[in-house]
Amino acid sequence: MDAQRTPRRAWLILALGILVYAVSVFHRASLGVAGVEAQHRFGITAAMLSLFSVLQLAVYAGMQVPVGVMLDRFGSRRLIVAGAGLMGLGQLVLAITHSVAAAVIGRVLVGAGDAMTFISVLRLIALWFAPRRVPLLTQSTGILGQVGQIVAAYPLVALLQGVGWTTSFLSAALIGLGVAALAGLALRDPPHHPAASRVRVSGAQVLSRLALAWREPGTRLGLWTHFATQFSGTVFALLWGYPFLVEGERRTPGEAALLLTLLVLVSMVIGPVLGHLAARWPYRRSIPVLTILSATVIAWTAVLAWPGRAPLWLLVLLVVVLASNGPGSLMAFDYARTENEAERIGSATGIVNVGGFVASLLTIALIGTVLSLSSGGGPGSYTLSDFKLAFCVQYAFWAIGVTGLLLSRRRLRAVRGVRLDPFPSAVVRAWRRRWAEAR
């Protein structure tokens, strides 16, 4: 490739990849802001509503490793086009059906298409850009992709209230199919990379790569990092945050949409900060992760323990803290990239990406089950106490995730022979060195 054309084309490819990912986030989050309407449209309980998202996330998580293998076989372009098309088709099914079974199928299609998107875009970044750019561009992609959540949180809510369910989800379907067509026309795998269609990998080689990726302590550390950090923010944004704010905390739909929008906007600010910290302190990436987890647990504890409805300032604080969950979980992919050989990065990335979504789907299902059992009723019967009890299931997953993270970190450091000074001492030493250089 021409040395001057390559960067420009690479940036255009990245911009299109981010657009496709943003649309996938929009599709993923659309049911969350339409949760109340969905319960009334289909006449379902909270447990049934959670089944929609649980199946969607189960498909997403279950497809991560197979998608990683398909990436090596078919390349990013084909998977991204197929994924966008599946998501558009899934939204079309949701738009026209009144059947619970058909609606579940629609969300499964959305989950399948969503599963093909993010790690395909990550592969484009890894192949189109120099390695030194990859960590920051990964964070930037994750951050900018959350624009799709803003579109779901505010414009889609307004559309639902204005023109109703069918027109709103038909519009979502047209967006998805349009993006699929655009990706098919404009997206390209790197010309300097061997054509994916000519790559032949035996089943034994695939299993060997998966086994090697799993045995790598850095992969397991990435998985548990993703597991622990991602689920709380995802559960809130994807399904249960909006009903909790509207039905539990008695906030208006406009206030709830603004809070969900704030979550995305704050994550856009936090992401670059975490990217800088990861680049500056590569052996201490777990410290910001554990800080995020501590802040998340404290914020939720304050909201759940508050007598009665939480004040708006506390809900804002909760949302600001939850905004760090997504960027924090993206640091998990850096472990997969730096601790694995190039030929198994796809498999390692797929394994890591399973963690957070398994935690999310289990949490979503348990929250829905607890809500239904504690309220004994259907849509509109859930009290604030019901929601508070249901959200307590998160503590079990935080405990599991942090335990796995700490054990994996200890194993990785032992294998690498890494011995680190206490973090405060390292910070003081770095500042002293900079001060001496400045003088």
XYZ file of C-alpha atoms in Angstrom:
439
model
C 0.000 0.000 0.000
C 1.003 3.579 -0.606
C 2.550 4.981 2.557
C 0.510 8.188 2.345
C -2.807 6.599 1.360
C -2.681 3.895 3.990
C -3.260 6.136 7.039
C -6.150 7.993 5.389
C -7.874 4.818 4.281
C -7.244 3.210 7.652
C -8.980 6.095 9.419
C -11.964 5.842 7.071
C -12.203 2.109 7.742
C -12.016 2.787 11.483
C -14.747 5.445 11.272
C -17.043 3.015 9.477
C -16.218 0.289 11.985
C -17.113 2.617 14.861
C -20.389 3.516 13.121
C -21.338 -0.146 12.780
C -20.417 -0.792 16.410
C -22.463 2.222 17.566
C -25.481 0.852 15.711
C -24.950 -2.550 17.354
C -24.907 -0.875 20.788
C -28.127 0.932 19.841
C -29.788 -2.376 18.936
C -28.456 -4.014 22.112
C -29.803 -1.237 24.373
C -33.105 -0.610 22.581
C -35.132 -3.102 24.611
C -33.833 -1.645 27.876
C -35.429 1.751 27.292
C -38.556 0.056 25.899
C -38.862 -2.372 28.810
C -42.081 -0.926 30.234
C -43.702 -0.754 26.773
C -42.548 -4.316 26.041
C -44.209 -5.654 29.195
C -47.522 -4.081 28.194
C -47.255 -4.980 24.483
C -46.569 -8.653 25.142
C -48.360 -8.953 28.519
C -45.309 -10.379 30.270
C -43.790 -10.280 33.743
C -40.368 -8.965 34.696
C -38.980 -12.507 34.613
C -40.235 -12.983 31.052
C -38.878 -9.596 30.016
C -35.486 -10.507 31.414
C -35.609 -13.709 29.332
C -35.462 -11.566 26.183
C -32.172 -10.004 27.211
C -30.830 -13.176 28.831
C -31.223 -15.099 25.577
C -29.755 -12.205 23.619
C -26.696 -12.091 25.878
C -26.453 -15.882 26.026
C -26.233 -15.998 22.243
C -23.705 -13.158 22.318
C -21.509 -14.841 24.918
C -21.832 -18.306 23.420
C -20.768 -17.079 19.983
C -17.627 -15.222 21.057
C -15.166 -18.085 20.634
C -16.742 -19.367 17.372
C -16.733 -15.805 16.034
C -13.045 -15.528 16.890
C -12.402 -18.646 14.814
C -14.576 -17.359 11.943
C -12.656 -14.091 11.938
C -9.495 -15.964 10.991
C -11.407 -17.806 8.273
C -13.597 -15.106 6.710
C -12.188 -11.754 7.839
C -13.825 -8.787 9.567
C -15.779 -7.402 6.600
C -17.951 -10.461 6.030
C -18.735 -10.902 9.707
C -19.559 -7.230 10.224
C -21.941 -7.196 7.237
C -23.604 -10.425 8.375
C -23.897 -9.134 11.932
C -25.477 -5.821 10.935
C -27.941 -7.650 8.706
C -28.948 -10.058 11.473
C -29.520 -7.201 13.916
C -31.680 -5.327 11.406
C -33.713 -8.474 10.774
C -34.140 -9.028 14.512
C -35.476 -5.505 15.018
C -37.857 -6.016 12.086
C -39.281 -9.102 13.781
C -39.780 -7.144 17.014
C -41.514 -4.332 15.138
C -44.223 -6.427 13.526
C -44.948 -9.166 16.055
C -47.235 -9.390 19.070
C -46.066 -12.921 19.847
C -43.701 -13.531 22.744
C -42.044 -16.434 20.918
C -41.379 -14.341 17.809
C -40.093 -11.462 19.917
C -37.637 -13.802 21.637
C -36.421 -14.963 18.220
C -35.958 -11.319 17.250
C -33.747 -10.639 20.252
C -31.761 -13.819 19.583
C -31.048 -12.503 16.073
C -29.936 -9.198 17.584
C -27.620 -11.058 19.960
C -26.137 -13.130 17.127
C -25.431 -10.064 15.018
C -24.072 -8.141 17.977
C -21.672 -10.996 18.747
C -20.022 -10.578 15.342
C -19.414 -6.857 15.571
C -17.099 -5.636 18.327
C -14.304 -8.184 18.101
C -14.433 -7.894 14.293
C -13.834 -4.157 14.634
C -11.006 -4.844 17.110
C -9.403 -7.095 14.504
C -9.625 -4.301 11.925
C -7.838 -1.981 14.340
C -5.100 -4.526 15.021
C -4.470 -5.113 11.299
C -4.879 -1.587 9.913
C -2.878 0.299 12.558
C 0.561 0.137 14.127
C 0.678 -1.767 17.460
C 1.465 1.389 19.440
C -1.879 2.887 18.369
C -4.015 -0.144 19.186
C -4.695 0.387 22.941
C -5.895 3.982 22.542
C -7.937 3.183 19.428
C -9.570 0.260 21.230
C -10.663 2.572 24.060
C -11.792 5.204 21.539
C -13.861 2.649 19.638
C -15.544 1.459 22.812
C -16.259 5.031 23.878
C -17.533 6.372 20.559
C -19.601 3.254 20.041
C -21.628 4.223 23.097
C -23.239 6.976 21.031
C -25.614 4.186 20.079
C -26.698 3.979 23.696
C -27.438 7.714 23.698
C -29.651 7.236 20.642
C -31.449 4.418 22.456
C -31.736 6.364 25.712
C -33.257 9.572 24.372
C -34.338 9.699 20.693
C -35.764 6.166 20.786
C -37.687 6.945 23.984
C -39.118 10.063 22.333
C -40.005 8.054 19.230
C -41.729 5.367 21.304
C -43.828 7.972 23.089
C -44.592 9.809 19.855
C -45.316 7.188 17.187
C -45.460 3.947 19.139
C -43.759 0.576 19.130
C -44.110 -0.603 15.522
C -42.846 2.538 13.799
C -40.002 2.929 16.306
C -38.653 -0.582 15.798
C -39.223 -0.447 12.032
C -36.976 2.620 12.045
C -34.372 0.693 14.044
C -34.551 -2.168 11.536
C -34.033 0.175 8.581
C -31.003 1.719 10.291
C -29.484 -1.714 10.832
C -30.070 -2.902 7.270
C -28.782 0.392 5.868
C -25.562 0.111 7.851
C -25.140 -3.485 6.657
C -25.364 -2.302 3.050
C -22.899 0.530 3.687
C -20.407 -1.835 5.322
C -20.702 -4.235 2.406
C -19.908 -1.464 -0.053
C -17.164 0.428 1.800
C -15.556 -1.770 4.456
C -12.380 -3.634 3.543
C -9.966 -5.999 5.239
C -6.322 -4.842 4.964
C -4.899 -5.585 1.480
C -1.493 -6.391 2.983
C -3.052 -9.200 5.048
C -3.536 -12.626 3.423
C -7.058 -13.092 2.104
C -9.135 -14.664 4.828
C -10.860 -16.964 2.340
C -7.547 -18.676 1.586
C -6.708 -19.388 5.218
C -7.121 -23.068 6.057
C -7.022 -24.062 9.705
C -7.681 -27.627 10.816
C -9.956 -28.475 13.702
C -6.975 -29.670 15.704
C -5.219 -26.326 15.161
C -8.306 -24.425 16.286
C -8.588 -26.484 19.475
C -4.862 -26.105 20.110
C -5.069 -22.316 19.810
C -8.065 -22.198 22.130
C -6.305 -24.377 24.688
C -3.129 -22.287 24.541
C -5.120 -19.067 24.869
C -7.006 -20.411 27.892
C -3.862 -21.678 29.600
C -2.308 -18.229 29.322
C -2.778 -16.531 32.746
C -3.162 -13.160 31.022
C -6.222 -14.447 29.152
C -7.843 -15.585 32.399
C -6.984 -12.274 34.049
C -8.665 -10.515 31.134
C -11.735 -12.738 31.452
C -12.165 -12.069 35.180
C -11.469 -8.356 34.698
C -14.225 -8.238 32.086
C -16.528 -10.370 34.260
C -16.169 -8.155 37.328
C -16.230 -4.701 35.745
C -18.725 -4.895 32.916
C -21.931 -6.446 34.213
C -23.321 -3.783 36.566
C -23.219 -0.979 34.021
C -24.468 -3.292 31.274
C -27.409 -4.562 33.332
C -28.369 -0.987 34.218
C -28.112 0.351 30.663
C -29.384 -2.710 28.826
C -32.563 -3.546 30.735
C -33.132 -2.805 34.408
C -31.883 0.770 34.852
C -34.806 2.437 33.097
C -37.574 0.472 34.911
C -35.730 0.972 38.217
C -35.611 4.732 37.711
C -39.185 5.099 36.401
C -41.146 2.495 38.380
C -38.947 2.235 41.472
C -37.496 5.705 42.010
C -40.540 7.390 40.385
C -38.462 9.509 38.044
C -40.046 10.763 34.832
C -39.181 9.044 31.544
C -37.311 12.199 30.546
C -35.219 12.163 33.723
C -34.451 8.464 33.278
C -33.389 9.023 29.668
C -31.146 11.915 30.706
C -29.502 9.785 33.397
C -28.811 7.021 30.877
C -27.416 9.624 28.487
C -25.208 10.982 31.269
C -23.843 7.471 31.794
C -22.635 7.370 28.200
C -21.231 10.904 28.173
C -19.228 10.370 31.350
C -17.841 7.097 29.993
C -16.486 9.059 27.024
C -14.474 11.193 29.445
C -13.287 8.323 31.629
C -12.130 6.107 28.757
C -9.129 8.197 27.628
C -8.029 8.615 31.248
C -7.987 4.850 31.752
C -6.197 4.415 28.437
C -3.466 6.799 29.585
C -3.127 5.006 32.930
C -2.866 1.611 31.223
C -0.151 2.904 28.891
C 1.735 4.645 31.703
C 1.536 1.771 34.226
C 1.174 -1.455 32.157
C 2.019 -3.715 35.107
C -0.545 -2.015 37.342
C -3.607 -2.121 35.101
C -5.512 -3.992 37.804
C -5.320 -1.004 40.173
C -7.762 1.240 38.244
C -9.929 -1.839 37.687
C -10.136 -2.559 41.426
C -10.738 1.142 42.105
C -13.677 1.108 39.694
C -15.085 -2.005 41.345
C -14.787 -0.497 44.824
C -16.521 2.707 43.731
C -19.306 0.720 42.048
C -19.997 -1.379 45.139
C -19.992 1.699 47.386
C -22.331 3.673 45.105
C -24.831 0.824 44.804
C -24.718 0.198 48.550
C -25.541 3.856 49.196
C -28.523 3.779 46.806
C -29.883 0.446 48.046
C -29.461 1.351 51.726
C -31.044 4.802 51.359
C -34.394 4.921 53.186
C -37.072 5.429 50.551
C -36.394 7.080 47.196
C -32.805 8.133 46.627
C -32.224 11.848 46.016
C -31.379 12.895 42.488
C -27.781 13.751 43.381
C -27.198 10.187 44.602
C -28.675 8.709 41.428
C -26.418 10.997 39.403
C -23.443 9.784 41.453
C -24.442 6.160 40.814
C -24.684 6.792 37.079
C -21.298 8.549 37.024
C -19.686 5.576 38.764
C -21.428 3.065 36.481
C -20.059 5.046 33.534
C -16.591 3.793 34.458
C -17.618 0.137 34.119
C -17.507 -0.011 30.331
C -14.095 1.672 29.901
C -12.765 -0.403 32.787
C -13.864 -3.627 31.108
C -12.069 -2.620 27.888
C -8.772 -2.867 29.748
C -9.377 -6.625 29.798
C -8.721 -6.825 26.048
C -5.289 -5.322 26.568
C -4.367 -8.397 28.620
C -5.487 -10.645 25.750
C -3.448 -8.652 23.229
C -0.221 -8.317 25.204
C -0.105 -11.790 26.769
C -0.854 -13.914 23.681
C 0.888 -14.714 20.413
C -0.523 -13.000 17.324
C -2.114 -16.136 15.842
C -4.329 -16.704 18.888
C -5.317 -13.125 19.744
C -8.735 -13.688 18.163
C -9.404 -16.725 20.326
C -8.108 -14.963 23.443
C -10.250 -11.896 22.734
C -13.322 -14.086 22.335
C -12.621 -15.838 25.635
C -12.183 -12.513 27.448
C -15.376 -11.088 25.959
C -17.378 -14.025 27.313
C -16.726 -13.007 30.928
C -18.687 -9.798 31.244
C -21.629 -10.975 29.192
C -22.021 -14.223 31.117
C -22.099 -12.178 34.323
C -24.550 -9.739 32.728
C -27.009 -12.341 31.484
C -27.018 -14.204 34.808
C -27.545 -10.960 36.716
C -30.352 -9.856 34.391
C -32.108 -13.206 34.801
C -31.785 -13.232 38.587
C -32.989 -9.629 38.934
C -36.067 -10.465 36.865
C -36.738 -13.603 38.892
C -36.385 -11.823 42.241
C -38.656 -9.000 41.039
C -41.380 -11.427 40.015
C -41.130 -13.467 43.217
C -41.034 -10.475 45.559
C -43.845 -8.520 43.916
C -46.173 -11.382 43.049
C -47.625 -9.287 40.250
C -47.083 -8.183 36.686
C -46.013 -4.961 34.981
C -46.511 -1.864 37.122
C -46.697 -3.786 40.398
C -43.010 -3.574 41.329
C -42.194 -1.389 44.313
C -38.938 0.332 45.158
C -38.315 -2.338 47.804
C -38.708 -5.038 45.144
C -36.098 -3.364 42.957
C -33.688 -2.874 45.856
C -33.929 -6.529 46.849
C -33.441 -7.632 43.243
C -30.341 -5.484 42.674
C -28.674 -7.104 45.696
C -27.881 -10.154 43.532
C -24.983 -8.116 42.125
C -22.913 -8.613 45.269
C -22.459 -12.329 44.555
C -21.060 -11.612 41.103
C -18.708 -8.919 42.386
C -17.343 -11.404 44.926
C -16.821 -14.094 42.274
C -15.236 -11.669 39.815
C -12.827 -10.053 42.258
C -11.719 -13.452 43.568
C -10.982 -14.675 40.047
C -9.218 -11.418 39.183
C -6.905 -11.510 42.202
C -6.022 -15.185 41.763
C -5.315 -14.720 38.041
C -3.214 -11.628 38.693
C -1.117 -13.507 41.244
C -0.646 -16.394 38.805
C 0.370 -14.078 35.944
C 2.912 -12.245 38.074
C 4.361 -15.545 39.287
C 4.701 -16.910 35.740
C 6.280 -13.672 34.474
C 8.514 -13.335 37.533
C 7.180 -9.835 38.188
C 7.747 -8.273 41.607
C 6.292 -4.814 42.071
C 6.934 -2.187 44.707
C 3.895 -0.737 46.488
C 2.045 1.552 44.089
C 2.409 4.743 46.198
C 6.182 4.254 46.310
C 6.297 3.798 42.534
C 4.280 6.989 41.993
C 6.534 9.024 44.289
C 9.628 7.661 42.559
C 8.223 8.550 39.124
C 7.413 12.115 40.187
C 10.871 12.536 41.673
C 12.416 11.337 38.408
C 10.314 13.773 36.387
C 11.188 16.611 38.760
C 14.885 15.821 38.430
C 14.621 15.725 34.625
C 12.749 19.042 34.587
C 15.478 20.673 36.623
